[in-house]
Coordinates of C-alpha atoms in Angstrom, one line a residue:
Y20 CA -6.0 -11.4 -14.8
W21 CA -8.7 -14.1 -14.7
L22 CA -11.2 -11.4 -13.9
M23 CA -10.0 -9.5 -17.0
A24 CA -10.4 -12.6 -19.0
V25 CA -14.0 -12.9 -17.8
G26 CA -14.5 -9.3 -18.8
Y27 CA -13.2 -10.1 -22.3
R28 CA -15.7 -12.9 -22.6
I29 CA -18.6 -10.7 -21.5
L30 CA -17.7 -7.3 -22.9
G31 CA -15.2 -8.0 -25.6
V32 CA -11.5 -7.2 -25.6
N33 CA -11.4 -3.5 -24.8
E34 CA -10.1 -1.0 -22.2
W35 CA -13.4 -1.0 -20.3
A36 CA -13.1 -4.8 -19.7
V37 CA -9.5 -4.4 -18.6
R38 CA -10.2 -1.7 -16.1
L39 CA -13.5 -3.1 -14.7
P40 CA -11.9 -5.3 -12.0
S41 CA -10.1 -2.3 -10.5
A42 CA -13.2 -0.1 -10.6
L43 CA -15.4 -2.8 -9.1
A44 CA -12.9 -3.5 -6.3
A45 CA -12.8 0.2 -5.4
I46 CA -16.6 0.5 -5.5
A47 CA -17.0 -2.6 -3.3
L48 CA -14.5 -1.4 -0.8
M49 CA -16.1 2.1 -0.7
G50 CA -19.5 0.4 0.0
L51 CA -18.2 -1.7 2.9
L52 CA -16.3 1.3 4.3
F53 CA -19.6 3.3 4.3
Y54 CA -21.4 0.4 6.0
T55 CA -18.7 0.0 8.7
L56 CA -18.6 3.8 9.5
Q57 CA -22.3 4.1 9.6
K58 CA -22.6 1.1 12.0
H59 CA -19.8 2.0 14.3
T60 CA -19.6 5.8 14.5
R61 CA -20.9 7.4 17.6
I62 CA -20.4 11.0 18.3
D63 CA -21.9 12.6 21.4
R64 CA -23.1 16.2 21.1
T65 CA -23.9 18.5 24.0
S66 CA -27.5 19.7 24.5
N67 CA -27.8 23.2 26.0
R68 CA -31.6 23.1 26.0
P69 CA -33.1 22.1 29.4
N70 CA -35.9 19.5 29.5
R71 CA -39.2 20.8 30.9
S72 CA -39.5 17.8 33.2
N73 CA -35.9 18.1 34.3
P74 CA -34.5 21.6 33.9
S75 CA -31.2 20.6 35.4
N76 CA -30.1 18.5 32.4
I77 CA -28.2 21.3 30.7
D78 CA -25.0 20.2 29.0
R79 CA -26.2 16.6 28.8
P80 CA -24.3 14.6 26.1
E81 CA -26.7 13.0 23.7
S82 CA -25.9 10.8 20.7
S83 CA -26.4 12.5 17.3
Y84 CA -28.6 10.6 14.9
W85 CA -27.0 12.2 11.8
A86 CA -23.4 11.8 12.9
P87 CA -23.0 8.1 11.7
W88 CA -24.6 8.9 8.3
F89 CA -22.4 12.0 7.9
C90 CA -19.3 10.1 8.8
A91 CA -20.1 7.2 6.5
G92 CA -20.8 9.4 3.5
L93 CA -17.8 11.6 4.1
G94 CA -15.5 8.5 4.6
A95 CA -16.7 7.0 1.3
V96 CA -16.1 10.4 -0.4
L97 CA -12.6 10.8 1.1
F98 CA -11.7 7.3 -0.1
A99 CA -13.0 7.9 -3.6
L100 CA -11.8 11.5 -4.1
N101 CA -8.1 11.5 -3.7
P102 CA -5.3 11.1 -6.3
Q103 CA -4.4 7.5 -5.3
S104 CA -7.9 6.1 -5.6
L105 CA -8.7 8.1 -8.8
V106 CA -5.6 6.8 -10.5
W107 CA -5.5 3.1 -9.4
G108 CA -9.2 2.6 -9.6
R109 CA -9.0 3.3 -13.3
I110 CA -6.0 1.3 -14.3
G111 CA -5.8 -2.3 -15.5
V112 CA -3.2 -3.4 -12.9
S113 CA -3.7 -5.5 -9.7
D114 CA -3.1 -2.8 -7.0
M115 CA -6.7 -1.7 -6.5
L116 CA -7.9 -5.3 -6.5
L117 CA -5.4 -6.1 -3.8
T118 CA -6.5 -3.0 -1.8
G119 CA -10.1 -4.0 -2.3
C120 CA -9.6 -7.5 -1.1
M121 CA -7.2 -6.6 1.8
G122 CA -9.2 -3.5 2.9
S123 CA -12.5 -5.5 2.8
A124 CA -10.8 -8.3 4.8
L125 CA -9.7 -5.8 7.5
L126 CA -13.1 -4.2 7.7
A127 CA -14.7 -7.7 7.8
F128 CA -12.4 -8.5 10.8
F129 CA -13.5 -5.4 12.6
L130 CA -17.2 -6.0 12.0
G131 CA -16.7 -9.5 13.4
Y132 CA -14.6 -8.2 16.3
A133 CA -17.2 -5.6 17.2
S134 CA -20.2 -8.0 16.9
A135 CA -18.6 -10.5 19.2
D136 CA -18.8 -7.9 22.0
R137 CA -22.6 -8.3 22.2
P138 CA -24.1 -11.2 24.2
D139 CA -27.1 -12.1 21.9
P140 CA -26.8 -15.2 19.7
R141 CA -27.5 -13.2 16.5
S142 CA -24.5 -11.0 17.1
N143 CA -22.3 -14.1 17.7
A144 CA -23.5 -15.6 14.4
A145 CA -22.9 -12.4 12.6
S146 CA -19.4 -12.3 14.2
R147 CA -18.6 -15.8 12.8
R148 CA -19.8 -14.8 9.4
W149 CA -17.6 -11.7 9.3
Y150 CA -14.6 -13.6 10.5
L151 CA -15.3 -16.2 7.7
A152 CA -15.4 -13.3 5.2
F153 CA -12.0 -12.1 6.6
Y154 CA -10.4 -15.5 5.8
I155 CA -12.0 -15.7 2.3
L156 CA -11.0 -12.1 1.4
S157 CA -7.5 -12.6 2.7
G158 CA -7.2 -15.7 0.5
L159 CA -8.3 -13.6 -2.5
A160 CA -5.8 -10.9 -1.6
V161 CA -3.0 -13.5 -1.7
L162 CA -4.2 -14.8 -5.1
T163 CA -4.2 -11.2 -6.3
K164 CA -0.6 -10.3 -5.4
G165 CA 1.0 -12.8 -3.2
P166 CA 1.9 -13.2 0.5
V167 CA 1.6 -9.4 1.1
G168 CA -2.2 -10.1 1.1
I169 CA -2.0 -11.9 4.4
V170 CA 1.3 -10.5 5.9
L171 CA -0.1 -6.9 6.1
P172 CA -3.4 -7.8 7.7
A173 CA -1.5 -10.0 10.2
I174 CA 0.7 -7.1 11.1
V175 CA -2.3 -4.8 11.6
L176 CA -4.3 -7.3 13.6
G177 CA -1.4 -8.4 15.7
G178 CA -0.5 -4.9 16.7
F179 CA -4.1 -3.9 17.4
L180 CA -4.9 -7.0 19.5
L181 CA -1.7 -6.9 21.5
Y182 CA -2.2 -3.2 22.3
L183 CA -5.7 -4.1 23.7
G184 CA -4.5 -7.2 25.5
Q185 CA -7.0 -9.3 23.6
F186 CA -4.7 -11.3 21.3
W187 CA -5.5 -14.9 22.4
Q188 CA -9.1 -14.2 23.2
V189 CA -9.8 -12.9 19.7
L190 CA -7.8 -15.7 18.1
R191 CA -10.1 -18.2 19.9
E192 CA -13.1 -16.3 18.7
M193 CA -11.8 -16.3 15.1
Q194 CA -11.4 -20.1 15.1
V195 CA -8.0 -19.7 13.6
L196 CA -7.5 -23.4 12.6
R197 CA -10.8 -23.5 10.8
G198 CA -10.0 -20.2 9.2
M199 CA -6.6 -21.2 8.0
A200 CA -8.0 -24.3 6.5
I201 CA -10.5 -22.1 4.5
F202 CA -7.6 -19.8 3.6
G203 CA -5.4 -22.7 2.5
A204 CA -8.2 -24.2 0.4
I205 CA -8.4 -20.9 -1.6
V206 CA -4.6 -20.3 -1.9
V207 CA -2.8 -23.6 -2.0
P208 CA -4.3 -25.2 -5.1
W209 CA -3.3 -22.3 -7.2
Y210 CA 0.3 -22.5 -6.1
L211 CA 0.4 -26.2 -6.6
L212 CA -0.8 -25.9 -10.1
V213 CA 1.7 -23.2 -10.9
W214 CA 4.5 -25.3 -9.4
R215 CA 3.4 -28.2 -11.5
A216 CA 3.3 -26.1 -14.7
N217 CA 6.5 -24.1 -14.1
G218 CA 8.6 -25.9 -11.5
A219 CA 10.9 -24.1 -9.1
A220 CA 11.5 -21.1 -11.6
F221 CA 8.1 -19.6 -10.6
F222 CA 8.8 -19.8 -6.9
D223 CA 12.3 -18.4 -7.2
S224 CA 11.1 -15.5 -9.2
F225 CA 7.8 -14.8 -7.4
F226 CA 8.6 -15.5 -3.8
G227 CA 12.3 -14.8 -4.0
Y228 CA 12.6 -11.8 -6.3
H229 CA 9.2 -10.1 -6.2
N230 CA 8.5 -10.5 -2.5
F231 CA 11.6 -11.3 -0.3
E232 CA 14.1 -9.4 -2.3
R233 CA 11.9 -6.3 -2.8
F234 CA 11.8 -6.0 1.0
T235 CA 15.4 -6.8 1.7
R236 CA 17.2 -5.0 -1.2
V237 CA 16.5 -2.4 -3.9
V238 CA 15.2 -3.8 -7.1
N239 CA 14.6 -2.1 -10.4
Q240 CA 16.4 1.0 -9.0
H241 CA 13.4 1.9 -6.8
A242 CA 15.5 3.2 -3.9
A243 CA 14.3 6.0 -1.7
P244 CA 15.1 7.4 1.8
W245 CA 13.2 6.3 4.9
Y246 CA 10.9 9.3 4.9
F247 CA 9.9 8.7 1.3
Y248 CA 6.2 7.9 2.1
I249 CA 5.6 11.1 4.1
P250 CA 5.5 13.3 1.0
V251 CA 3.9 10.5 -1.0
V252 CA 0.9 10.3 1.5
L253 CA 0.7 14.1 1.7
V254 CA 0.2 14.2 -2.1
S255 CA -1.6 11.0 -2.8
F256 CA -4.3 11.7 -0.1
A257 CA -4.5 15.4 -0.8
P258 CA -6.2 17.6 0.1
W259 CA -7.3 15.6 3.2
S260 CA -3.8 14.5 4.2
V261 CA -3.0 17.6 6.2
Y262 CA -5.5 16.4 8.9
L263 CA -3.9 13.0 9.3
P264 CA -1.5 14.1 12.1
V265 CA -4.2 15.6 14.2
A266 CA -6.5 12.6 13.5
I267 CA -3.9 10.2 14.6
A268 CA -3.0 12.3 17.7
R269 CA -6.8 12.3 18.5
L270 CA -6.5 8.6 19.3
Q271 CA -4.2 9.3 22.3
L272 CA -2.4 6.0 22.0
H273 CA -0.6 6.6 25.2
Q274 CA -3.9 6.0 27.1
C275 CA -3.8 2.3 26.7
R276 CA -5.9 1.7 29.8
H277 CA -8.6 4.0 28.5
W278 CA -8.9 2.1 25.3
R279 CA -9.0 -1.3 27.1
K280 CA -12.0 -0.1 29.1
Q281 CA -14.0 1.0 26.0
P282 CA -16.4 -1.4 24.3
R283 CA -15.2 -2.9 21.1
T284 CA -17.8 -0.9 19.1
E285 CA -15.8 2.3 20.0
H286 CA -12.5 0.9 18.6
L287 CA -12.9 1.7 14.9
G288 CA -10.7 4.8 15.0
L289 CA -8.0 2.9 17.0
F290 CA -8.2 0.0 14.5
A291 CA -7.8 2.4 11.6
G292 CA -4.7 3.9 13.3
F293 CA -3.0 0.5 13.6
W294 CA -4.1 -0.2 10.0
F295 CA -2.5 3.0 8.8
A296 CA 0.7 2.7 10.9
G297 CA 1.2 -1.0 10.1
I298 CA 1.2 -0.6 6.3
F299 CA 3.1 2.7 6.5
G300 CA 5.8 1.2 8.8
F301 CA 6.1 -2.0 6.8
F302 CA 6.8 -0.3 3.5
S303 CA 9.0 2.3 5.1
L304 CA 11.2 -0.5 6.3
A305 CA 11.3 -2.2 2.9
S306 CA 14.3 -1.4 0.7
T307 CA 12.3 -1.1 -2.5
K308 CA 9.9 1.8 -2.4
L309 CA 7.1 2.8 -4.9
P310 CA 4.3 5.4 -4.5
S311 CA 1.7 2.7 -5.2
Y312 CA 2.6 0.7 -2.1
T313 CA 0.7 3.2 0.1
L314 CA -2.6 2.5 -1.7
P315 CA -3.7 -0.1 0.9
L316 CA -3.5 2.5 3.7
I317 CA -5.8 5.0 2.0
P318 CA -9.0 3.4 3.4
A319 CA -7.6 3.7 6.9
A320 CA -6.7 7.3 6.3
A321 CA -10.2 8.0 5.1
I322 CA -11.6 6.5 8.3
L323 CA -9.3 8.5 10.5
V324 CA -10.0 11.8 8.8
S325 CA -13.7 11.3 8.5
L326 CA -14.0 10.5 12.2
Q327 CA -12.0 13.7 12.9
F328 CA -14.3 15.8 10.7
T329 CA -17.4 14.3 12.2
Q330 CA -16.2 15.0 15.7
D331 CA -15.3 18.5 14.6
V332 CA -18.8 19.1 13.2
F333 CA -21.0 17.4 15.9
Q334 CA -18.8 17.8 18.9
P335 CA -16.6 20.9 18.4
T336 CA -13.4 21.0 20.5
V337 CA -13.5 23.5 23.4
S338 CA -11.5 26.7 22.7
G339 CA -8.0 26.4 24.0
K340 CA -7.8 22.6 23.4
A341 CA -7.8 22.8 19.6
T342 CA -4.3 24.0 18.9
G343 CA -3.4 21.0 16.7
L344 CA -6.6 21.2 14.8
Q345 CA -6.2 24.9 14.2
I346 CA -2.7 24.3 12.9
S347 CA -4.0 21.7 10.6
R348 CA -6.6 24.1 9.3
W349 CA -4.0 26.8 8.5
F350 CA -1.8 24.1 6.8
N351 CA -4.9 23.3 4.8
I352 CA -5.1 26.9 3.6
L353 CA -1.3 26.9 2.8
F354 CA -1.7 23.6 0.9
L355 CA -4.5 25.0 -1.3
A356 CA -2.5 28.2 -2.0
G357 CA 0.7 26.1 -2.7
V358 CA -1.2 24.0 -5.3
G359 CA -2.5 27.2 -6.9
I360 CA 1.0 28.7 -7.1
A361 CA 2.3 25.4 -8.6
F362 CA -0.2 25.5 -11.4
F363 CA 0.3 29.2 -12.0
T364 CA 4.0 28.6 -12.5
L365 CA 3.5 25.4 -14.4
P366 CA 5.1 26.7 -17.7
D367 CA 8.3 27.5 -15.8
W368 CA 8.9 24.0 -14.3
L369 CA 7.2 21.8 -16.9
G370 CA 10.0 19.8 -18.4
Y371 CA 10.5 18.1 -21.8
D372 CA 8.8 14.8 -22.2
P373 CA 10.3 12.6 -25.0
A374 CA 7.1 10.6 -25.1
A375 CA 5.1 13.9 -25.8
P376 CA 7.6 16.3 -27.3
D377 CA 5.0 19.1 -27.9
L378 CA 3.4 18.9 -24.4
D379 CA 5.5 21.7 -22.9
E380 CA 4.2 24.0 -25.6
V381 CA 0.7 22.8 -26.0
L382 CA -0.4 22.5 -22.4
P383 CA 0.3 26.2 -21.4
R384 CA -1.6 27.4 -24.5
T385 CA -4.8 25.6 -23.4
G386 CA -5.1 27.9 -20.3
L387 CA -5.9 24.8 -18.2
A388 CA -3.1 25.6 -15.8
I389 CA -4.4 29.1 -15.2
V390 CA -7.9 27.8 -14.6
A391 CA -6.5 25.3 -12.1
A392 CA -4.5 28.0 -10.4
A393 CA -7.6 30.2 -10.1
I394 CA -9.7 27.3 -8.6
W395 CA -7.1 26.5 -5.9
M396 CA -6.3 30.1 -5.1
T397 CA -10.0 30.9 -4.8
A398 CA -10.4 27.9 -2.5
A399 CA -7.5 29.2 -0.3
L400 CA -9.2 32.6 0.0
A401 CA -12.6 31.0 0.8
G402 CA -10.9 28.8 3.4
E403 CA -9.2 31.7 4.9
L404 CA -12.6 33.5 5.2
V405 CA -14.0 30.5 6.9
L406 CA -11.3 30.6 9.5
V407 CA -11.6 34.3 10.0
F408 CA -15.3 34.0 10.8
R409 CA -14.4 31.1 13.1
Q410 CA -16.3 28.4 11.1
G411 CA -13.3 26.2 10.7
R412 CA -15.3 23.0 11.3
W413 CA -16.8 23.5 7.8
L414 CA -13.4 23.7 6.1
W415 CA -13.9 20.1 4.8
S416 CA -16.7 21.4 2.5
V417 CA -14.3 23.9 0.9
N418 CA -11.8 21.0 0.2
L419 CA -14.6 18.9 -1.3
V420 CA -16.0 21.7 -3.5
V421 CA -12.5 22.7 -4.8
F422 CA -11.6 19.0 -5.5
L423 CA -14.8 18.4 -7.5
T424 CA -14.4 21.7 -9.4
F425 CA -10.8 20.9 -10.2
L426 CA -11.8 17.4 -11.5
V427 CA -14.5 18.7 -13.8
F428 CA -12.8 21.8 -15.2
T429 CA -9.1 21.0 -15.3
F430 CA -8.2 17.4 -14.3
Y431 CA -10.3 15.5 -16.9
P432 CA -9.6 18.0 -19.8
T433 CA -5.9 17.8 -18.9
Y434 CA -6.1 14.0 -18.9
E435 CA -7.7 14.0 -22.3
L436 CA -4.9 16.3 -23.6
L437 CA -2.2 14.1 -22.1
D438 CA -3.9 11.0 -23.7
R439 CA -3.8 12.7 -27.1
Q440 CA -0.3 13.9 -26.8
R441 CA 1.3 10.9 -25.0
Q442 CA -0.7 7.7 -25.5
F443 CA -2.7 8.2 -28.8
P444 CA 0.4 8.1 -31.0
L445 CA 1.5 4.8 -29.6
R446 CA -2.0 3.3 -29.8
Q447 CA -2.2 4.4 -33.4
L448 CA 1.1 2.8 -34.3
A449 CA 0.3 -0.3 -32.4
A450 CA -2.9 -0.6 -34.4
I451 CA -0.9 -0.2 -37.6
A452 CA 1.6 -2.9 -36.4
A453 CA -1.3 -5.3 -35.8
E454 CA -2.4 -4.9 -39.4
V455 CA 0.9 -5.1 -41.2
R456 CA 2.7 -7.7 -39.0
Q457 CA 3.5 -10.9 -40.8
P458 CA 3.2 -14.3 -39.1
G459 CA 6.4 -14.9 -37.0
E460 CA 7.6 -11.3 -37.5
E461 CA 8.9 -9.7 -34.3
L462 CA 8.1 -6.2 -33.1
V463 CA 10.9 -4.5 -31.2
M464 CA 10.4 -1.3 -29.3
V465 CA 13.4 0.9 -28.6
D466 CA 13.9 3.3 -25.7
L467 CA 10.5 3.1 -23.9
S468 CA 8.8 0.1 -22.2
K469 CA 5.2 1.0 -23.0
T470 CA 3.7 -2.3 -21.9
S471 CA 0.2 -1.3 -23.0
L472 CA 1.4 -1.7 -26.6
V473 CA 1.2 -5.4 -26.0
F474 CA -2.5 -5.0 -25.5
Y475 CA -3.1 -2.6 -28.4
S476 CA -0.9 -4.5 -30.9
G477 CA -2.4 -7.9 -30.1
G478 CA 0.9 -9.6 -29.9
T479 CA 4.2 -9.9 -28.1
I480 CA 6.7 -7.1 -28.1
A481 CA 10.5 -7.2 -27.4
F482 CA 11.3 -4.1 -25.3
R483 CA 14.8 -2.9 -25.4
I484 CA 15.8 0.3 -23.5
R485 CA 19.1 1.0 -25.3
P486 CA 19.6 0.9 -29.1
E487 CA 22.7 -1.2 -28.6
S488 CA 20.6 -3.8 -26.8
A489 CA 18.0 -3.8 -29.6
R490 CA 20.7 -4.2 -32.2
G491 CA 22.2 -7.3 -30.4
Y492 CA 18.7 -8.8 -29.9
I493 CA 17.8 -8.4 -33.6
Q494 CA 21.2 -9.8 -34.8
D495 CA 20.8 -12.8 -32.5
S496 CA 17.3 -13.5 -33.9
I497 CA 18.9 -14.2 -37.4
A498 CA 20.1 -17.5 -36.0
T499 CA 17.0 -18.3 -33.9
Q500 CA 14.5 -17.3 -36.6
P501 CA 16.2 -18.0 -39.9
D502 CA 12.9 -18.2 -41.8
M503 CA 12.0 -14.6 -41.0
D504 CA 14.2 -12.0 -42.6
T505 CA 12.4 -8.8 -41.5
V506 CA 11.7 -7.1 -38.2
L507 CA 9.3 -4.3 -37.1
I508 CA 10.9 -1.6 -35.0
L509 CA 9.0 1.1 -33.1
G510 CA 10.6 4.1 -31.4
Q511 CA 11.7 7.6 -31.9
R512 CA 13.6 8.2 -35.2
R513 CA 16.8 9.2 -33.6
K514 CA 16.8 6.0 -31.5
I515 CA 16.1 3.9 -34.5
K516 CA 19.1 5.4 -36.3
K517 CA 21.3 4.5 -33.3
I518 CA 20.5 0.9 -33.8
G519 CA 22.8 1.0 -36.8
I520 CA 20.4 1.3 -39.7
H521 CA 20.3 4.0 -42.3
P522 CA 16.9 5.5 -43.4
S523 CA 17.4 4.1 -46.9
Q524 CA 17.6 0.6 -45.4
Y525 CA 14.1 0.5 -43.9
R526 CA 10.6 1.2 -44.9
T527 CA 8.5 3.6 -42.7
L528 CA 5.0 2.1 -42.1
G529 CA 3.7 4.8 -39.8
K530 CA 4.8 8.1 -38.2
V531 CA 3.0 9.9 -35.4
R532 CA 4.4 12.8 -33.3
G533 CA 8.0 11.8 -33.2
Y534 CA 7.4 8.0 -33.2
E535 CA 8.0 5.8 -36.2
L536 CA 7.1 2.2 -37.1
V537 CA 9.5 0.8 -39.6
R538 CA 10.2 -2.6 -41.3
A539 CA 13.8 -3.5 -41.9
S540 CA 15.9 -6.5 -43.0
K541 CA 17.6 -8.1 -40.0
R542 CA 20.8 -8.4 -41.9
S543 CA 21.0 -4.7 -42.5
I544 CA 21.1 -3.9 -38.8
G545 CA 24.6 -2.8 -37.8
N546 CA 26.0 -3.1 -41.3

């Protein structure tokens, strides 16, 4: 929120300034992800051309120059082009900033860990700098959204280092006491100031309710079964998610001795595996479950799948040993076809949305669903041809082309339509409310908690889900605000009537697509 405030000062109070911290965090993480993959990707390819001076060197493995660049570019693209990143990188909430700080902290740790494996002094100095960056970024992650900013990295690092048998060695390298002092210097002053300003109430709410209780019990009715995040990751990292099982299996975690013999620079895939599993497992165990909780594992998923694709392109698996990969490829085709069928049948399953009552009629008439279905079904056919001609290693390019085509020709036009149908009416009424609102006059919204209205109206809003609750709140305000006789009410007309007020008892100030903004006397409510 401080970053948003800085944006307001520089760019003015507008949506661009609100969303800029999320976008910059996503871009920064994407850049560091590119750098890490380019620096620590090594794929050997087999040379079948004999050297004139040594004709016997057929089938000699040689390192591919282009593999690191291909993997880095593809990893950055996979992180950027998936539903989770596209959504949370463009919304004015703290999730992407948390992911940017936490993901960058984990990448900084790995860069320091890998650099420490080299004997020259410059590498050791670089290692210390990256470890320092880890502590600073972890502190910023905690400032962004609380203890989860250090708990999750600790789980990832702990599992990774214990698996490799290097736990105490790396902790000594990291100079933990010095690092925790730096971490504390970033985090502790903020919490002391908050405690001084708010007392124990903040700690009870923030640490108790929003952290401990969210893990130990269901809050805000966000309950879900233990397997909730399996379909969430499948959808949120689509269309790349179908390759996650084979990318994780490629790590062969049962070969612990093999990994312990490898140099640290070869451990990036293993590290990404623990990163993915640590966050996935932590939130699967938590009682409260939300789709956005999987956002911090998306960078790890991008690393795992990009490494898999890079190996597939530069070091194709020998026939007979690629059963899992071939199954993933056919699942890829089925996924593309399934998405196409879903869009083709959209009018049949698109339900009624009270926030956009005309959407179920307007959206099918645009033809966007048919265009989307054609794009995805064409991609499924192209992918099938790729497999028939035994060029499955290039199937990633079909996914990339279809996703970009879908974004340009259907996603963004549909987003604009949804904005006009669902958000614009509320923004327009919020602007009217900002103009007509009298000093001290309350604005009560009934039925829906559209918190963005606080931003667009420029003032506080009392959200009440049920009309009865809104009626009680307004009646109580007669005693608390005796000098203000009127109240502004925003909601659907039928909900406003349920408060206990007749249309003749209020004045309509604005009406847009089923929503109304009215002014009424407090004493007329319920009478």
